[in-house]
Rosetta silent file (secondary structure, phi, psi, omega in degrees, C-alpha in Angstrom):
SEQUENCE: XXXXXXXXXXXXXXXXXXXXXXXXXXXXXXXXXXXXXXXXXXXXXXXXXXXXXXXXXXXXXXXXXXXXXXXXXXXXXXXXXXXXXXXXXXXXXXXXXXXXXXXXXXXXXXXXXXXXXXXXXXXXXXXXXXXXXXXXXXXXXXXXXXXXXXXXXXXXXXXXXXXXXXXXXXXXXXXXXXXXXXXXXXXXXXXXXXXXXXXXXXXXXXX
SCORE:     score description
SCORE:     0.000 S_00000001
   1 L     0.000  140.388 -178.992   18.735    9.937    7.168 S_00000001
   2 L  -113.270  143.378  176.012   16.494   12.792    6.051 S_00000001
   3 L   -90.676  105.986 -173.599   13.406   12.684    3.849 S_00000001
   4 L  -102.889  128.054  178.356   14.101   15.441    1.317 S_00000001
   5 L   -63.586  161.311 -175.057   11.367   16.797   -1.017 S_00000001
   6 L  -147.373  147.404  176.778   11.990   16.676   -4.745 S_00000001
   7 L   -82.432  163.889  179.867   10.742   18.335   -7.925 S_00000001
   8 H   -67.396  -37.064  179.981    9.267   16.282  -10.760 S_00000001
   9 H   -64.718  -42.355  177.441   12.125   17.204  -13.078 S_00000001
  10 H   -68.972  -36.662  178.408   14.723   16.009  -10.557 S_00000001
  11 H   -61.058  -42.631  178.593   12.637   12.933   -9.825 S_00000001
  12 H   -62.173  -42.686  179.287   12.646   12.038  -13.509 S_00000001
  13 H   -60.678  -44.174 -179.792   16.428   12.419  -13.667 S_00000001
  14 H   -64.750  -44.047 -179.053   16.901   10.113  -10.665 S_00000001
  15 H   -64.298  -41.187  177.611   14.501    7.499  -12.026 S_00000001
  16 H   -61.773  -41.243 -178.744   16.177    7.537  -15.430 S_00000001
  17 H   -68.594  -37.261 -177.003   19.557    7.110  -13.766 S_00000001
  18 H   -90.325   -4.092 -179.676   18.364    4.292  -11.491 S_00000001
  19 L    71.299   34.460 -178.481   16.332    2.553  -14.182 S_00000001
  20 L  -105.001  149.498  178.372   13.039    2.997  -12.292 S_00000001
  21 L   -85.207  106.346 -175.657    9.561    3.476  -13.762 S_00000001
  22 H   -63.687  -26.425 -177.777    8.503    6.929  -12.552 S_00000001
  23 H   -71.078   -8.587  176.835    4.842    6.234  -13.360 S_00000001
  24 H   -86.923   -7.234 -178.650    4.773    3.717  -10.490 S_00000001
  25 L   -91.033  152.377  179.856    5.404    6.509   -7.987 S_00000001
  26 L  -114.999  107.256 -171.766    2.672    8.504   -6.238 S_00000001
  27 E   -96.133  140.645  177.809    3.642   12.161   -6.015 S_00000001
  28 E  -112.679   96.741 -174.987    2.198   14.725   -3.603 S_00000001
  29 L   -60.339  -32.182 -177.104    2.667   18.162   -5.244 S_00000001
  30 L   -60.465  -35.102  178.778    1.593   20.089   -2.136 S_00000001
  31 L  -117.977   -0.330 -178.987    4.660   18.926   -0.220 S_00000001
  32 L    58.244   41.399  178.954    6.753   17.575   -3.125 S_00000001
  33 E  -116.345  165.466  177.525    6.877   14.191   -1.441 S_00000001
  34 E  -112.710  130.080 -173.689    6.362   10.636   -2.688 S_00000001
  35 L   -83.170  -23.443 -173.310    3.760    8.557   -0.909 S_00000001
  36 L  -122.279   25.712  176.951    4.875    5.065   -1.866 S_00000001
  37 E  -155.022  149.312  178.624    8.679    5.185   -1.857 S_00000001
  38 E   -68.649  138.896 -178.088   11.475    6.144    0.501 S_00000001
  39 L  -110.941   15.094  177.167   12.885    9.611   -0.156 S_00000001
  40 L   -86.660  110.155 -175.322   16.108    9.288    1.795 S_00000001
  41 L   -53.016  -28.526 -177.608   18.870    9.516   -0.857 S_00000001
  42 L   -86.840   -5.111 -178.854   21.203    7.301    1.189 S_00000001
  43 L   -78.838  138.581  178.835   18.643    4.520    1.574 S_00000001
  44 L   -64.715  -16.581  178.951   19.167    1.435   -0.659 S_00000001
  45 L  -103.041   20.818  179.969   15.412    1.575   -1.403 S_00000001
  46 E   -53.478  118.610  177.225   15.504    5.217   -2.524 S_00000001
  47 L    68.008    8.600  177.190   12.548    5.832   -4.884 S_00000001
  48 L   -83.644  119.446 -177.733   11.736    2.110   -5.100 S_00000001
  49 E   -56.589  136.642  179.409    7.907    1.751   -4.961 S_00000001
  50 L  -126.512  134.765  178.134    6.631   -0.005   -1.828 S_00000001
  51 L   -70.456  -34.855  179.419    3.133   -1.396   -1.301 S_00000001
  52 L  -126.797   82.070 -174.398    3.393   -0.791    2.456 S_00000001
  53 H   -64.138  -33.481 -177.172    5.745    2.122    2.910 S_00000001
  54 H   -62.917  -26.843  175.256    5.006    2.479    6.625 S_00000001
  55 H   -64.845  -34.915 -179.952    6.610   -0.932    7.216 S_00000001
  56 H   -76.342  -39.529 -175.995    9.773    0.518    5.713 S_00000001
  57 H   -88.207   -4.944 -171.844    9.556    3.860    7.525 S_00000001
  58 L   -54.907  -27.161 -176.237    8.358    2.408   10.809 S_00000001
  59 L   -70.437  -20.557 -178.143   11.734    2.694   12.513 S_00000001
  60 L  -140.476   -4.220 -175.650   11.690    6.477   12.410 S_00000001
  61 H   -61.672  -32.500 -179.120    8.369    7.800   11.051 S_00000001
  62 H   -71.006  -12.418 -178.987    6.993    8.370   14.550 S_00000001
  63 H   -87.911    2.689 -178.999    9.902   10.714   15.260 S_00000001
  64 L  -109.616  122.901 -179.244    8.689   13.254   12.712 S_00000001
  65 L   -61.385  151.266  177.265    6.004   15.780   13.837 S_00000001
  66 L   -63.214  143.687  177.727    2.768   15.983   11.872 S_00000001
  67 L    61.813   25.784 -178.284    2.709   18.585    9.060 S_00000001
  68 H   -62.638  -55.339 -178.944    6.479   19.030    9.360 S_00000001
  69 H   -65.932  -39.038  179.349    7.209   19.374    5.645 S_00000001
  70 H   -59.522  -42.195 -178.845    4.006   21.322    5.034 S_00000001
  71 H   -67.257  -43.429  178.950    4.975   23.875    7.683 S_00000001
  72 H   -61.444  -44.794 -178.396    8.500   24.333    6.354 S_00000001
  73 H   -65.176  -40.721 -177.961    7.235   24.841    2.802 S_00000001
  74 H   -67.111  -35.961 -177.125    4.517   27.278    3.856 S_00000001
  75 L  -113.783   38.383 -173.385    6.896   29.390    5.945 S_00000001
  76 L   -60.494  -22.347 -179.938   10.003   28.828    3.844 S_00000001
  77 L   -92.772    0.183  175.246   11.027   32.496    4.133 S_00000001
  78 L   -83.728  170.023  177.298   10.918   32.482    7.932 S_00000001
  79 L   -75.237  154.934  178.873   13.909   31.667   10.086 S_00000001
  80 H   -56.471  -36.443 -179.630   14.492   28.001   11.020 S_00000001
  81 H   -66.416  -40.498  178.662   13.793   28.852   14.666 S_00000001
  82 H   -66.374  -40.213  179.213   10.430   30.428   13.797 S_00000001
  83 H   -64.474  -42.955  179.528    9.483   27.430   11.666 S_00000001
  84 H   -59.000  -42.179  179.221   10.420   25.025   14.449 S_00000001
  85 H   -61.476  -41.261  179.369    8.158   26.898   16.864 S_00000001
  86 H   -66.623  -35.850  177.570    5.244   26.620   14.420 S_00000001
  87 H   -63.959  -45.399 -174.742    5.900   22.888   14.015 S_00000001
  88 H   -69.373  -26.865  177.248    5.900   22.277   17.769 S_00000001
  89 L   -91.117   -1.509  177.655    2.583   24.087   18.326 S_00000001
  90 L    67.614   40.106 -174.671    1.071   22.188   15.386 S_00000001
  91 L   -57.984  -38.290 -178.546    0.114   25.337   13.489 S_00000001
  92 L  -111.022    8.075 -179.551   -0.679   23.515   10.227 S_00000001
  93 L   -75.467  140.457  177.764   -1.417   20.052   11.605 S_00000001
  94 L   -65.588  -31.549  178.453   -4.879   18.622   10.961 S_00000001
  95 L  -113.129  103.294 -177.532   -4.879   17.299   14.521 S_00000001
  96 L   -68.368  133.319  176.875   -3.809   20.033   16.910 S_00000001
  97 L   -68.546  148.670 -179.429   -1.752   18.792   19.881 S_00000001
  98 L   -62.825  -30.586  177.692   -3.326   19.361   23.294 S_00000001
  99 L  -146.491  168.431 -179.156   -0.196   21.223   24.330 S_00000001
 100 L   -58.976  132.196  179.284    3.053   22.355   22.746 S_00000001
 101 L   -73.909  159.615  176.955    5.189   19.416   21.681 S_00000001
 102 L  -118.964  152.177  179.768    8.737   18.963   22.901 S_00000001
 103 H   -67.672  -27.997  178.528   11.757   17.845   20.941 S_00000001
 104 H   -62.066  -32.876  179.759   12.456   15.241   23.596 S_00000001
 105 H   -61.428  -32.237 -178.984    9.212   13.541   22.618 S_00000001
 106 H   -98.392   16.487  179.232   10.660   12.984   19.139 S_00000001
 107 L    52.133   43.782 -177.598   14.034   11.862   20.497 S_00000001
 108 L  -134.595  163.895  175.760   15.639   14.891   18.885 S_00000001
 109 L  -111.160  165.599  179.378   17.596   17.977   19.873 S_00000001
 110 H   -61.334  -39.236 -179.409   17.064   21.560   18.780 S_00000001
 111 H   -63.572  -41.559  178.294   20.242   21.438   16.723 S_00000001
 112 H   -63.853  -41.780 -179.948   19.100   18.319   14.867 S_00000001
 113 H   -65.220  -44.402 -179.707   15.712   19.889   14.172 S_00000001
 114 H   -64.070  -39.490  178.931   17.232   23.151   12.943 S_00000001
 115 H   -61.394  -44.646  179.566   19.657   21.245   10.688 S_00000001
 116 H   -63.496  -45.543 -178.951   16.760   19.312    9.124 S_00000001
 117 H   -61.428  -40.680  178.734   14.687   22.482    8.666 S_00000001
 118 H   -62.631  -40.530  177.699   17.599   24.242    6.938 S_00000001
 119 H   -62.017  -41.750 -179.796   17.947   21.324    4.518 S_00000001
 120 H   -68.821  -38.857  177.841   14.224   21.521    3.735 S_00000001
 121 H   -58.814  -48.673  179.101   14.319   25.289    3.268 S_00000001
 122 H   -60.706  -42.358 -178.602   17.117   24.933    0.710 S_00000001
 123 H   -64.919  -44.773 -178.110   15.277   22.074   -1.008 S_00000001
 124 H   -68.803  -33.978  176.540   11.959   23.924   -1.261 S_00000001
 125 H   -68.112  -38.973  178.021   13.592   27.074   -2.599 S_00000001
 126 H   -67.284  -40.094  178.671   15.381   25.023   -5.251 S_00000001
 127 H   -61.938  -40.701  179.526   12.139   23.221   -6.117 S_00000001
 128 H   -59.991  -39.770  178.142   10.366   26.567   -6.585 S_00000001
 129 H   -66.847  -41.601 -178.984   13.024   27.573   -9.112 S_00000001
 130 H   -69.058  -38.892 -179.859   12.753   24.243  -10.943 S_00000001
 131 H   -63.398  -32.576  178.869    8.946   24.331  -11.021 S_00000001
 132 L   -67.989  -15.554 -177.741    9.049   27.708  -12.729 S_00000001
 133 L  -110.301   12.089 -178.955   10.977   26.035  -15.564 S_00000001
 134 L   -58.015  132.560  176.389    8.791   22.954  -16.036 S_00000001
 135 L   -84.764  165.364  176.360    8.460   21.990  -19.685 S_00000001
 136 H   -54.669  -35.620  179.179    5.148   20.750  -21.152 S_00000001
 137 H   -63.482  -44.110 -179.412    6.567   17.213  -20.917 S_00000001
 138 H   -68.746  -37.601  178.717    7.259   17.568  -17.182 S_00000001
 139 H   -64.156  -38.390  178.280    3.839   19.128  -16.556 S_00000001
 140 H   -68.883  -38.240  178.402    2.190   16.193  -18.294 S_00000001
 141 H   -64.341  -38.504  178.135    4.305   13.776  -16.263 S_00000001
 142 H   -58.346  -41.527  178.897    3.200   15.551  -13.087 S_00000001
 143 H   -62.299  -38.007 -176.591   -0.422   14.842  -13.975 S_00000001
 144 H   -69.654  -35.161 -173.510    0.343   11.156  -14.452 S_00000001
 145 H  -102.677   -2.259  179.333    2.077   10.614  -11.117 S_00000001
 146 E   -63.864  131.963 -176.843    0.040   12.920   -8.872 S_00000001
 147 L   -61.346  138.760  170.330   -1.471   10.875   -6.077 S_00000001
 148 E   -89.554  115.783 -175.220   -5.183   10.064   -6.136 S_00000001
 149 L   -51.750  126.304  174.932   -6.283   10.768   -2.522 S_00000001
 150 L    86.473   -9.046 -176.825   -6.987    7.584   -0.611 S_00000001
 151 E  -132.003  124.291  174.645   -5.997    5.154   -3.363 S_00000001
 152 L   -77.800  154.551  178.845   -2.552    3.745   -4.134 S_00000001
 153 H   -55.471  -48.581 -175.793   -1.642    3.071   -7.767 S_00000001
 154 H   -66.340  -30.758  178.058   -1.334   -0.688   -7.197 S_00000001
 155 H   -75.202  -35.447  178.656   -4.684   -0.736   -5.420 S_00000001
 156 H   -65.449  -37.856  178.387   -6.322    1.280   -8.171 S_00000001
 157 H   -64.369  -42.071  178.751   -5.015   -1.217  -10.725 S_00000001
 158 H   -64.703  -39.156 -179.723   -6.432   -4.099   -8.674 S_00000001
 159 H   -63.943  -45.062  179.245   -9.730   -2.266   -8.345 S_00000001
 160 H   -62.141  -41.019  179.745   -9.987   -1.692  -12.087 S_00000001
 161 H   -65.253  -43.359  179.289   -9.113   -5.317  -12.759 S_00000001
 162 H   -62.626  -40.965  179.531  -11.651   -6.498  -10.192 S_00000001
 163 H   -62.458  -41.423 -179.874  -14.315   -4.267  -11.708 S_00000001
 164 H   -66.406  -40.843  179.306  -13.693   -5.657  -15.178 S_00000001
 165 H   -65.454  -43.016  179.295  -13.805   -9.236  -13.900 S_00000001
 166 H   -64.454  -39.140  179.713  -17.031   -8.610  -11.993 S_00000001
 167 H   -63.213  -43.518 -179.930  -18.599   -6.952  -15.012 S_00000001
 168 H   -64.172  -41.051 -179.091  -17.697   -9.904  -17.219 S_00000001
 169 H   -65.089  -42.380  179.582  -19.028  -12.374  -14.647 S_00000001
 170 H   -66.927  -35.542  178.760  -22.309  -10.508  -14.290 S_00000001
 171 H   -63.717  -43.141  179.166  -22.585  -10.265  -18.051 S_00000001
 172 H   -64.518  -37.261  179.945  -22.150  -14.032  -18.393 S_00000001
 173 H   -64.206  -43.052  179.045  -24.729  -14.566  -15.674 S_00000001
 174 H   -64.467  -39.598 -179.000  -27.333  -12.434  -17.425 S_00000001
 175 H   -61.114  -42.381 -179.587  -26.649  -14.189  -20.720 S_00000001
 176 H   -66.585  -41.039 -178.010  -27.265  -17.613  -19.158 S_00000001
 177 H   -67.242  -29.801 -175.510  -30.456  -16.498  -17.434 S_00000001
 178 H   -91.417   -5.509 -177.455  -31.875  -14.987  -20.615 S_00000001
 179 L   -62.599  137.896  176.532  -31.131  -17.892  -22.945 S_00000001
 180 L    79.977    6.280 -178.891  -34.183  -19.350  -24.685 S_00000001
 181 L  -101.746    7.549  178.903  -36.407  -16.380  -23.793 S_00000001
 182 L    79.016  175.608  178.571  -36.356  -14.831  -27.260 S_00000001
 183 L    60.434 -118.935 -178.138  -35.274  -11.355  -28.195 S_00000001
 184 L   -94.613   22.749 -175.419  -31.892  -10.761  -26.651 S_00000001
 185 L   -60.828  -32.322 -178.373  -31.914  -14.057  -24.791 S_00000001
 186 L   -89.158   -2.057  179.439  -28.827  -15.389  -26.551 S_00000001
 187 L   -84.726  158.251  179.117  -26.859  -12.191  -26.104 S_00000001
 188 L   -86.508  143.678 -178.387  -24.460  -11.727  -23.242 S_00000001
 189 L   -59.599  161.602 -177.456  -25.466   -9.291  -20.546 S_00000001
 190 L   -71.891  -30.387  176.683  -24.065   -5.784  -20.547 S_00000001
 191 L    71.757   89.361 -177.995  -22.225   -6.266  -17.284 S_00000001
 192 L  -106.473   16.703 -178.034  -22.421   -3.187  -15.098 S_00000001
 193 L   -59.645  140.408 -176.825  -20.328   -4.466  -12.221 S_00000001
 194 L  -112.657    4.083  177.461  -18.180   -1.772  -10.645 S_00000001
 195 L    60.531   53.359 -175.107  -15.847   -3.844   -8.513 S_00000001
 196 L   -67.622  -11.910 -179.085  -16.907   -2.262   -5.231 S_00000001
 197 L   -84.721   21.490 -176.244  -14.590   -4.511   -3.303 S_00000001
 198 L   -77.371 -139.202 -170.403  -11.599   -2.469   -4.461 S_00000001
 199 L   -71.853  132.841  173.738   -9.415   -0.038   -2.586 S_00000001
 200 L   -77.763  164.944  175.688  -10.479    1.209    0.837 S_00000001
 201 L   -73.625  111.280 -174.389   -9.934    4.839    1.752 S_00000001
 202 L  -127.480  117.006 -176.149   -6.410    4.677    3.042 S_00000001
 203 L  -117.121  136.285  170.209   -4.552    7.836    4.089 S_00000001
 204 L  -108.594  138.977 -176.741   -0.976    8.308    5.161 S_00000001
 205 L   -83.716   67.596  174.853   -0.196   11.540    6.968 S_00000001
 206 L   -88.606   94.935 -174.504    2.467   12.729    4.562 S_00000001
 207 L  -120.988    0.000    0.000    2.273   16.416    5.370 S_00000001
C-alpha cells in the first residue's frame, strides 16, 4: 500500500463520499499529506481520523526514508532515479544520515522505490493543477484543516476545554476568598487560568 498525497479539493470529494467530517483532519500543505489519518486508498481506515496514527502505521512507517515525500515534491521535474538518489543521501532530511542509505535497509528494491516515486510524481503534478483552480470555498477550507505545528486537533480541543475549566475553577476560588470583604467581594473572580496542562509539543516526521 502506498501513501499518496492529495489536494484539498480531492480530499473534500472523498470525505463527502465516505461521510467523513473533513474538519477533523489535520492537513500538511507543504507535502499535501494528512497527519492524523491513513492515506492509503486501499486501507479500510482511509481518511478516518486516528488519535495515535503511528500505532496504525507502525507496521510499515519505518520502511519509508525521512523527507521522502518532501524530496519528491521539491524535485518533481527530475527523473525518478535522480530523486531516489537525493532521498538516499538525505538531501532534504532534517537529520542527515551519517552515510548514504541503502534500499536494503528499508526492505525495498530499486524497482519498488522507482514505482512509488513515479506514483508520487504523477500525484504532485496533478495536485499542482488542482491547486491552481482552488475556489474561495476550498481556500477557506484549507485554512480550517491546516495542521497547527505540534498540536493535534483533538488535543487542542482538550486543551481549550481544560483552560476553560481551570479558569472557571480559579474564578470560583477568588469569589469565595473575597466574600465578605466589601467592594467586589461577592463577585466571582475573573478567572485567568490558561490550562497549561494541555497538549505537549508532539511532532511526527511527516515529510
